[in-house]
mmCIF file with all atom_site columns, C-alpha atoms in Angstrom:
data_model
loop_
_atom_site.group_PDB
_atom_site.id
_atom_site.type_symbol
_atom_site.label_atom_id
_atom_site.label_alt_id
_atom_site.label_comp_id
_atom_site.label_asym_id
_atom_site.label_entity_id
_atom_site.label_seq_id
_atom_site.pdbx_PDB_ins_code
_atom_site.Cartn_x
_atom_site.Cartn_y
_atom_site.Cartn_z
_atom_site.occupancy
_atom_site.B_iso_or_equiv
_atom_site.pdbx_formal_charge
_atom_site.auth_seq_id
_atom_site.auth_comp_id
_atom_site.auth_asym_id
_atom_site.auth_atom_id
_atom_site.pdbx_PDB_model_num
ATOM 1   C CA . MET J 1 1   ? -2.794 -102.115 -15.116 1.00 44.00 ? 3   MET J CA 1
ATOM 2   C CA . ARG J 1 2   ? -3.019 -103.610 -18.447 1.00 45.00 ? 4   ARG J CA 1
ATOM 3   C CA . LYS J 1 3   ? -1.272 -106.779 -19.399 1.00 48.00 ? 5   LYS J CA 1
ATOM 4   C CA . GLY J 1 4   ? 2.333  -105.965 -20.715 1.00 48.00 ? 6   GLY J CA 1
ATOM 5   C CA . SER J 1 5   ? 2.234  -102.499 -19.255 1.00 47.00 ? 7   SER J CA 1
ATOM 6   C CA . VAL J 1 6   ? 5.384  -101.385 -17.207 1.00 49.00 ? 8   VAL J CA 1
ATOM 7   C CA . LYS J 1 7   ? 4.822  -99.679  -14.032 1.00 51.00 ? 9   LYS J CA 1
ATOM 8   C CA . SER J 1 8   ? 7.269  -96.662  -13.842 1.00 54.00 ? 10  SER J CA 1
ATOM 9   C CA . HIS J 1 9   ? 9.427  -96.356  -10.581 1.00 64.00 ? 11  HIS J CA 1
ATOM 10  C CA . GLU J 1 10  ? 8.086  -93.286  -8.528  1.00 75.00 ? 12  GLU J CA 1
ATOM 11  C CA . PRO J 1 11  ? 10.920 -92.258  -6.418  1.00 81.00 ? 13  PRO J CA 1
ATOM 12  C CA . SER J 1 12  ? 9.982  -91.963  -2.569  1.00 95.00 ? 14  SER J CA 1
ATOM 13  C CA . ALA J 1 13  ? 10.166 -88.514  -0.765  1.00 96.00 ? 15  ALA J CA 1
ATOM 14  C CA . ASP J 1 14  ? 13.257 -89.873  0.694   1.00 98.00 ? 16  ASP J CA 1
ATOM 15  C CA . GLU J 1 15  ? 14.996 -90.409  -2.518  1.00 98.00 ? 17  GLU J CA 1
ATOM 16  C CA . ARG J 1 16  ? 13.724 -87.107  -3.907  1.00 98.00 ? 18  ARG J CA 1
ATOM 17  C CA . PHE J 1 17  ? 15.121 -85.198  -0.967  1.00 98.00 ? 19  PHE J CA 1
ATOM 18  C CA . MET J 1 18  ? 18.332 -87.113  -1.003  1.00 98.00 ? 20  MET J CA 1
ATOM 19  C CA . ARG J 1 19  ? 18.802 -86.273  -4.515  1.00 98.00 ? 21  ARG J CA 1
ATOM 20  C CA . LEU J 1 20  ? 18.638 -82.545  -3.653  1.00 98.00 ? 22  LEU J CA 1
ATOM 21  C CA . ALA J 1 21  ? 21.453 -83.572  -0.890  1.00 98.00 ? 23  ALA J CA 1
ATOM 22  C CA . LEU J 1 22  ? 23.636 -85.095  -3.740  1.00 98.00 ? 24  LEU J CA 1
ATOM 23  C CA . ARG J 1 23  ? 23.474 -82.008  -5.660  1.00 98.00 ? 25  ARG J CA 1
ATOM 24  C CA . GLU J 1 24  ? 24.540 -80.094  -2.743  1.00 98.00 ? 26  GLU J CA 1
ATOM 25  C CA . ALA J 1 25  ? 27.445 -82.543  -2.371  1.00 98.00 ? 27  ALA J CA 1
ATOM 26  C CA . GLU J 1 26  ? 28.405 -82.187  -5.873  1.00 97.00 ? 28  GLU J CA 1
ATOM 27  C CA . ARG J 1 27  ? 28.524 -78.281  -5.405  1.00 98.00 ? 29  ARG J CA 1
ATOM 28  C CA . GLY J 1 28  ? 30.732 -78.956  -2.748  1.00 97.00 ? 30  GLY J CA 1
ATOM 29  C CA . ALA J 1 29  ? 33.069 -81.078  -4.791  1.00 96.00 ? 31  ALA J CA 1
ATOM 30  C CA . ARG J 1 30  ? 33.232 -78.396  -7.275  1.00 95.00 ? 32  ARG J CA 1
ATOM 31  C CA . GLU J 1 31  ? 34.391 -76.075  -4.663  1.00 96.00 ? 33  GLU J CA 1
ATOM 32  C CA . GLY J 1 32  ? 37.065 -78.276  -3.568  1.00 95.00 ? 34  GLY J CA 1
ATOM 33  C CA . GLU J 1 33  ? 35.213 -79.054  -0.335  1.00 97.00 ? 35  GLU J CA 1
ATOM 34  C CA . VAL J 1 34  ? 34.770 -82.679  0.927   1.00 97.00 ? 36  VAL J CA 1
ATOM 35  C CA . PRO J 1 35  ? 31.251 -83.528  -0.823  1.00 98.00 ? 37  PRO J CA 1
ATOM 36  C CA . VAL J 1 36  ? 28.662 -83.781  1.784   1.00 98.00 ? 38  VAL J CA 1
ATOM 37  C CA . GLY J 1 37  ? 25.372 -82.234  1.020   1.00 98.00 ? 39  GLY J CA 1
ATOM 38  C CA . ALA J 1 38  ? 22.339 -81.626  3.438   1.00 98.00 ? 40  ALA J CA 1
ATOM 39  C CA . VAL J 1 39  ? 18.678 -80.660  2.998   1.00 98.00 ? 41  VAL J CA 1
ATOM 40  C CA . LEU J 1 40  ? 16.165 -79.738  5.825   1.00 98.00 ? 42  LEU J CA 1
ATOM 41  C CA . VAL J 1 41  ? 12.640 -80.568  5.284   1.00 98.00 ? 43  VAL J CA 1
ATOM 42  C CA . GLN J 1 42  ? 9.570  -79.555  7.465   1.00 98.00 ? 44  GLN J CA 1
ATOM 43  C CA . ASN J 1 43  ? 6.262  -81.021  6.486   1.00 97.00 ? 45  ASN J CA 1
ATOM 44  C CA . GLY J 1 44  ? 7.525  -81.848  2.815   1.00 97.00 ? 46  GLY J CA 1
ATOM 45  C CA . ARG J 1 45  ? 8.879  -78.483  2.269   1.00 98.00 ? 47  ARG J CA 1
ATOM 46  C CA . VAL J 1 46  ? 12.508 -77.737  1.998   1.00 98.00 ? 48  VAL J CA 1
ATOM 47  C CA . LEU J 1 47  ? 13.501 -75.158  4.491   1.00 98.00 ? 49  LEU J CA 1
ATOM 48  C CA . ALA J 1 48  ? 17.407 -75.226  3.663   1.00 98.00 ? 50  ALA J CA 1
ATOM 49  C CA . ARG J 1 49  ? 20.149 -76.674  1.911   1.00 98.00 ? 51  ARG J CA 1
ATOM 50  C CA . ALA J 1 50  ? 23.882 -76.688  2.275   1.00 98.00 ? 52  ALA J CA 1
ATOM 51  C CA . HIS J 1 51  ? 27.285 -78.380  1.632   1.00 98.00 ? 53  HIS J CA 1
ATOM 52  C CA . ASN J 1 52  ? 30.474 -78.570  3.547   1.00 98.00 ? 54  ASN J CA 1
ATOM 53  C CA . ARG J 1 53  ? 32.261 -75.098  3.597   1.00 98.00 ? 55  ARG J CA 1
ATOM 54  C CA . PRO J 1 54  ? 34.870 -75.451  6.174   1.00 98.00 ? 56  PRO J CA 1
ATOM 55  C CA . ILE J 1 55  ? 37.582 -74.435  3.763   1.00 97.00 ? 57  ILE J CA 1
ATOM 56  C CA . HIS J 1 56  ? 35.990 -71.710  2.213   1.00 97.00 ? 58  HIS J CA 1
ATOM 57  C CA . LEU J 1 57  ? 34.420 -70.169  5.488   1.00 98.00 ? 59  LEU J CA 1
ATOM 58  C CA . TYR J 1 58  ? 37.748 -71.011  7.672   1.00 98.00 ? 60  TYR J CA 1
ATOM 59  C CA . ASP J 1 59  ? 35.337 -72.668  10.096  1.00 98.00 ? 61  ASP J CA 1
ATOM 60  C CA . PRO J 1 60  ? 35.728 -76.211  11.294  1.00 98.00 ? 62  PRO J CA 1
ATOM 61  C CA . SER J 1 61  ? 32.051 -76.412  12.239  1.00 98.00 ? 63  SER J CA 1
ATOM 62  C CA . ALA J 1 62  ? 30.775 -75.465  8.702   1.00 98.00 ? 64  ALA J CA 1
ATOM 63  C CA . HIS J 1 63  ? 29.758 -79.142  7.769   1.00 98.00 ? 65  HIS J CA 1
ATOM 64  C CA . ALA J 1 64  ? 26.590 -79.270  5.518   1.00 98.00 ? 66  ALA J CA 1
ATOM 65  C CA . GLU J 1 65  ? 24.268 -80.413  8.349   1.00 98.00 ? 67  GLU J CA 1
ATOM 66  C CA . ILE J 1 66  ? 25.275 -77.517  10.622  1.00 98.00 ? 68  ILE J CA 1
ATOM 67  C CA . LEU J 1 67  ? 24.959 -75.117  7.900   1.00 98.00 ? 69  LEU J CA 1
ATOM 68  C CA . ALA J 1 68  ? 21.629 -76.495  6.922   1.00 98.00 ? 70  ALA J CA 1
ATOM 69  C CA . MET J 1 69  ? 20.399 -76.212  10.361  1.00 98.00 ? 71  MET J CA 1
ATOM 70  C CA . ARG J 1 70  ? 21.658 -72.681  11.030  1.00 98.00 ? 72  ARG J CA 1
ATOM 71  C CA . ARG J 1 71  ? 19.646 -71.702  7.820   1.00 98.00 ? 73  ARG J CA 1
ATOM 72  C CA . ALA J 1 72  ? 16.511 -73.352  8.905   1.00 98.00 ? 74  ALA J CA 1
ATOM 73  C CA . ALA J 1 73  ? 16.740 -71.995  12.436  1.00 98.00 ? 75  ALA J CA 1
ATOM 74  C CA . ARG J 1 74  ? 16.971 -68.380  11.179  1.00 98.00 ? 76  ARG J CA 1
ATOM 75  C CA . LYS J 1 75  ? 13.977 -69.075  8.781   1.00 98.00 ? 77  LYS J CA 1
ATOM 76  C CA . LEU J 1 76  ? 11.780 -70.472  11.541  1.00 98.00 ? 78  LEU J CA 1
ATOM 77  C CA . LEU J 1 77  ? 13.074 -67.898  13.912  1.00 98.00 ? 79  LEU J CA 1
ATOM 78  C CA . ASN J 1 78  ? 13.573 -70.827  16.431  1.00 98.00 ? 80  ASN J CA 1
ATOM 79  C CA . TYR J 1 79  ? 16.821 -72.647  17.559  1.00 97.00 ? 81  TYR J CA 1
ATOM 80  C CA . ARG J 1 80  ? 14.667 -75.827  17.826  1.00 98.00 ? 82  ARG J CA 1
ATOM 81  C CA . LEU J 1 81  ? 13.851 -77.711  14.728  1.00 98.00 ? 83  LEU J CA 1
ATOM 82  C CA . GLU J 1 82  ? 11.173 -79.959  15.971  1.00 96.00 ? 84  GLU J CA 1
ATOM 83  C CA . GLY J 1 83  ? 9.029  -81.865  13.517  1.00 97.00 ? 85  GLY J CA 1
ATOM 84  C CA . CYS J 1 84  ? 12.038 -81.343  10.822  1.00 98.00 ? 86  CYS J CA 1
ATOM 85  C CA . ASP J 1 85  ? 13.963 -84.001  8.838   1.00 98.00 ? 87  ASP J CA 1
ATOM 86  C CA . LEU J 1 86  ? 17.332 -83.628  7.787   1.00 98.00 ? 88  LEU J CA 1
ATOM 87  C CA . TYR J 1 87  ? 18.739 -85.590  4.518   1.00 98.00 ? 89  TYR J CA 1
ATOM 88  C CA . VAL J 1 88  ? 22.441 -85.811  4.465   1.00 98.00 ? 90  VAL J CA 1
ATOM 89  C CA . THR J 1 89  ? 24.463 -87.974  1.949   1.00 98.00 ? 91  THR J CA 1
ATOM 90  C CA . ILE J 1 90  ? 27.044 -89.400  4.548   1.00 98.00 ? 92  ILE J CA 1
ATOM 91  C CA . GLU J 1 91  ? 26.308 -90.409  8.154   1.00 98.00 ? 93  GLU J CA 1
ATOM 92  C CA . PRO J 1 92  ? 26.838 -87.509  10.561  1.00 98.00 ? 94  PRO J CA 1
ATOM 93  C CA . CYS J 1 93  ? 29.965 -87.019  12.595  1.00 98.00 ? 95  CYS J CA 1
ATOM 94  C CA . ALA J 1 94  ? 29.802 -86.633  16.373  1.00 97.00 ? 96  ALA J CA 1
ATOM 95  C CA . MET J 1 95  ? 29.983 -82.850  16.181  1.00 98.00 ? 97  MET J CA 1
ATOM 96  C CA . CYS J 1 96  ? 26.879 -82.868  13.846  1.00 98.00 ? 98  CYS J CA 1
ATOM 97  C CA . ALA J 1 97  ? 25.043 -85.613  15.624  1.00 97.00 ? 99  ALA J CA 1
ATOM 98  C CA . GLY J 1 98  ? 25.518 -83.535  18.807  1.00 96.00 ? 100 GLY J CA 1
ATOM 99  C CA . ALA J 1 99  ? 23.829 -80.527  16.988  1.00 98.00 ? 101 ALA J CA 1
ATOM 100 C CA . ILE J 1 100 ? 21.145 -82.674  15.675  1.00 98.00 ? 102 ILE J CA 1
ATOM 101 C CA . VAL J 1 101 ? 20.161 -83.751  19.207  1.00 97.00 ? 103 VAL J CA 1
ATOM 102 C CA . GLN J 1 102 ? 20.384 -80.004  20.470  1.00 96.00 ? 104 GLN J CA 1
ATOM 103 C CA . ALA J 1 103 ? 17.951 -78.873  17.503  1.00 98.00 ? 105 ALA J CA 1
ATOM 104 C CA . ARG J 1 104 ? 15.618 -81.618  18.366  1.00 97.00 ? 106 ARG J CA 1
ATOM 105 C CA . LEU J 1 105 ? 15.145 -82.873  14.908  1.00 98.00 ? 107 LEU J CA 1
ATOM 106 C CA . ARG J 1 106 ? 12.528 -85.429  14.205  1.00 98.00 ? 108 ARG J CA 1
ATOM 107 C CA . ARG J 1 107 ? 14.392 -87.692  11.953  1.00 98.00 ? 109 ARG J CA 1
ATOM 108 C CA . ILE J 1 108 ? 17.751 -88.019  10.331  1.00 98.00 ? 110 ILE J CA 1
ATOM 109 C CA . VAL J 1 109 ? 18.101 -89.528  6.858   1.00 98.00 ? 111 VAL J CA 1
ATOM 110 C CA . PHE J 1 110 ? 21.535 -90.492  5.287   1.00 98.00 ? 112 PHE J CA 1
ATOM 111 C CA . GLY J 1 111 ? 22.888 -92.163  2.478   1.00 98.00 ? 113 GLY J CA 1
ATOM 112 C CA . ALA J 1 112 ? 26.224 -93.728  3.139   1.00 98.00 ? 114 ALA J CA 1
ATOM 113 C CA . ARG J 1 113 ? 27.633 -95.058  6.509   1.00 97.00 ? 115 ARG J CA 1
ATOM 114 C CA . ASP J 1 114 ? 31.083 -93.517  7.697   1.00 97.00 ? 116 ASP J CA 1
ATOM 115 C CA . PRO J 1 115 ? 33.015 -96.244  9.405   1.00 95.00 ? 117 PRO J CA 1
ATOM 116 C CA . LYS J 1 116 ? 35.616 -93.960  10.392  1.00 95.00 ? 118 LYS J CA 1
ATOM 117 C CA . ALA J 1 117 ? 33.602 -90.924  11.863  1.00 96.00 ? 119 ALA J CA 1
ATOM 118 C CA . GLY J 1 118 ? 29.935 -91.786  11.835  1.00 97.00 ? 120 GLY J CA 1
ATOM 119 C CA . ALA J 1 119 ? 28.184 -91.153  14.790  1.00 96.00 ? 121 ALA J CA 1
ATOM 120 C CA . CYS J 1 120 ? 25.046 -93.035  14.301  1.00 95.00 ? 122 CYS J CA 1
ATOM 121 C CA . GLY J 1 121 ? 26.315 -96.409  14.972  1.00 93.00 ? 123 GLY J CA 1
ATOM 122 C CA . SER J 1 122 ? 29.048 -96.949  12.574  1.00 95.00 ? 124 SER J CA 1
ATOM 123 C CA . ALA J 1 123 ? 32.065 -95.478  14.511  1.00 95.00 ? 125 ALA J CA 1
ATOM 124 C CA . LEU J 1 124 ? 30.240 -94.047  17.376  1.00 94.00 ? 126 LEU J CA 1
ATOM 125 C CA . ARG J 1 125 ? 26.686 -93.956  18.926  1.00 92.00 ? 127 ARG J CA 1
ATOM 126 C CA . VAL J 1 126 ? 25.882 -90.201  19.784  1.00 92.00 ? 128 VAL J CA 1
ATOM 127 C CA . LEU J 1 127 ? 22.423 -90.174  18.311  1.00 90.00 ? 129 LEU J CA 1
ATOM 128 C CA . ASN J 1 128 ? 19.982 -92.023  20.389  1.00 89.00 ? 130 ASN J CA 1
ATOM 129 C CA . HIS J 1 129 ? 22.547 -92.674  23.143  1.00 89.00 ? 131 HIS J CA 1
ATOM 130 C CA . CYS J 1 130 ? 20.534 -93.908  26.124  1.00 89.00 ? 132 CYS J CA 1
ATOM 131 C CA . GLU J 1 131 ? 21.752 -90.979  28.288  1.00 91.00 ? 133 GLU J CA 1
ATOM 132 C CA . LEU J 1 132 ? 20.399 -88.202  26.028  1.00 89.00 ? 134 LEU J CA 1
ATOM 133 C CA . ASN J 1 133 ? 17.064 -86.433  26.824  1.00 89.00 ? 135 ASN J CA 1
ATOM 134 C CA . HIS J 1 134 ? 16.076 -86.548  22.895  1.00 93.00 ? 136 HIS J CA 1
ATOM 135 C CA . GLN J 1 135 ? 15.598 -89.426  20.363  1.00 94.00 ? 137 GLN J CA 1
ATOM 136 C CA . VAL J 1 136 ? 15.725 -89.061  16.741  1.00 96.00 ? 138 VAL J CA 1
ATOM 137 C CA . GLU J 1 137 ? 14.286 -91.339  14.332  1.00 97.00 ? 139 GLU J CA 1
ATOM 138 C CA . VAL J 1 138 ? 17.478 -92.760  12.037  1.00 97.00 ? 140 VAL J CA 1
ATOM 139 C CA . SER J 1 139 ? 16.934 -93.991  8.331   1.00 97.00 ? 141 SER J CA 1
ATOM 140 C CA . SER J 1 140 ? 19.996 -94.986  6.581   1.00 97.00 ? 142 SER J CA 1
ATOM 141 C CA . GLY J 1 141 ? 20.786 -96.486  3.128   1.00 97.00 ? 143 GLY J CA 1
ATOM 142 C CA . ILE J 1 142 ? 19.067 -94.155  0.986   1.00 97.00 ? 144 ILE J CA 1
ATOM 143 C CA . LEU J 1 143 ? 20.808 -94.017  -2.390  1.00 98.00 ? 145 LEU J CA 1
ATOM 144 C CA . ALA J 1 144 ? 23.685 -95.294  -0.272  1.00 98.00 ? 146 ALA J CA 1
ATOM 145 C CA . THR J 1 145 ? 25.759 -96.275  -3.660  1.00 98.00 ? 147 THR J CA 1
ATOM 146 C CA . ASP J 1 146 ? 25.137 -92.802  -5.159  1.00 98.00 ? 148 ASP J CA 1
ATOM 147 C CA . CYS J 1 147 ? 26.191 -90.942  -1.752  1.00 98.00 ? 149 CYS J CA 1
ATOM 148 C CA . ALA J 1 148 ? 29.281 -93.038  -1.408  1.00 97.00 ? 150 ALA J CA 1
ATOM 149 C CA . GLY J 1 149 ? 30.443 -92.922  -4.976  1.00 97.00 ? 151 GLY J CA 1
ATOM 150 C CA . VAL J 1 150 ? 30.328 -88.987  -4.885  1.00 97.00 ? 152 VAL J CA 1
ATOM 151 C CA . ILE J 1 151 ? 32.835 -88.931  -2.066  1.00 95.00 ? 153 ILE J CA 1
ATOM 152 C CA . GLN J 1 152 ? 34.842 -91.975  -3.173  1.00 94.00 ? 154 GLN J CA 1
ATOM 153 C CA . GLU J 1 153 ? 35.556 -90.132  -6.508  1.00 94.00 ? 155 GLU J CA 1
ATOM 154 C CA . PHE J 1 154 ? 36.496 -87.091  -4.769  1.00 93.00 ? 156 PHE J CA 1
ATOM 155 C CA . PHE J 1 155 ? 39.033 -88.570  -2.778  1.00 90.00 ? 157 PHE J CA 1
ATOM 156 C CA . ARG J 1 156 ? 40.260 -90.748  -5.916  1.00 91.00 ? 158 ARG J CA 1
ATOM 157 C CA . THR J 1 157 ? 40.753 -87.681  -7.851  1.00 88.00 ? 159 THR J CA 1
ATOM 158 C CA . ARG J 1 158 ? 42.546 -85.868  -5.071  1.00 83.00 ? 160 ARG J CA 1
ATOM 159 C CA . ARG J 1 159 ? 44.814 -88.877  -4.445  1.00 82.00 ? 161 ARG J CA 1
ATOM 160 C CA . LYS J 1 160 ? 45.530 -88.769  -8.265  1.00 81.00 ? 162 LYS J CA 1
ATOM 161 C CA . HIS J 1 161 ? 46.310 -85.181  -8.489  1.00 76.00 ? 163 HIS J CA 1
ATOM 162 C CA . ASN J 1 162 ? 48.253 -84.946  -5.264  1.00 74.00 ? 164 ASN J CA 1
ATOM 163 C CA . PRO J 1 163 ? 50.114 -88.307  -4.494  1.00 64.00 ? 165 PRO J CA 1
ATOM 164 C CA . SER J 1 164 ? 51.603 -86.821  -1.309  1.00 61.00 ? 166 SER J CA 1
ATOM 165 C CA . ILE J 1 165 ? 48.396 -87.244  0.374   1.00 52.00 ? 167 ILE J CA 1
ATOM 166 C CA . VAL J 1 166 ? 48.731 -91.025  0.154   1.00 48.00 ? 168 VAL J CA 1
ATOM 167 C CA . ASN J 1 167 ? 52.183 -90.993  1.494   1.00 46.00 ? 169 ASN J CA 1
ATOM 168 C CA . ARG J 1 168 ? 51.185 -88.963  4.447   1.00 41.00 ? 170 ARG J CA 1
ATOM 169 C CA . ALA J 1 169 ? 48.451 -91.496  5.049   1.00 42.00 ? 171 ALA J CA 1
ATOM 170 C CA . LYS J 1 170 ? 51.096 -93.958  5.452   1.00 38.00 ? 172 LYS J CA 1
ATOM 171 C CA . LEU J 1 171 ? 53.266 -92.255  8.136   1.00 34.00 ? 173 LEU J CA 1
#
């Protein structure tokens, strides 16, 4: 490198895939869903993308992670997603963490921690619990500020437009 030249920051693969997950989360926010996005990758290739859709699908299990795993499994014609990595903007809940174990994912990468419902160690530890027969590599904090910001802005706007949400939380 020449003296005085500036090295540009090349985003890592984790950052690139997390940016795709952030785009999915933003799509969810535009639809009025809690903005969580997920991208499922195998050997550096995106197999599936999804965002939360429980409201639109009338389905409490329609979390971004579940939808992405369903799409990828259909594409691979296999309910086992061995060798696959899941990128998600927020720490998975217990339901999603259980599905991740059942799908035998290789790795989960999430952005922001979820201290109220995160099941990768924040509120609960479902992933990599010592009694489970499958262990998943976990990486966290990838674009955490951006990931947390999307969800925080969504709820800030929602509280501003519907003050009764705040009042109900105090009951």
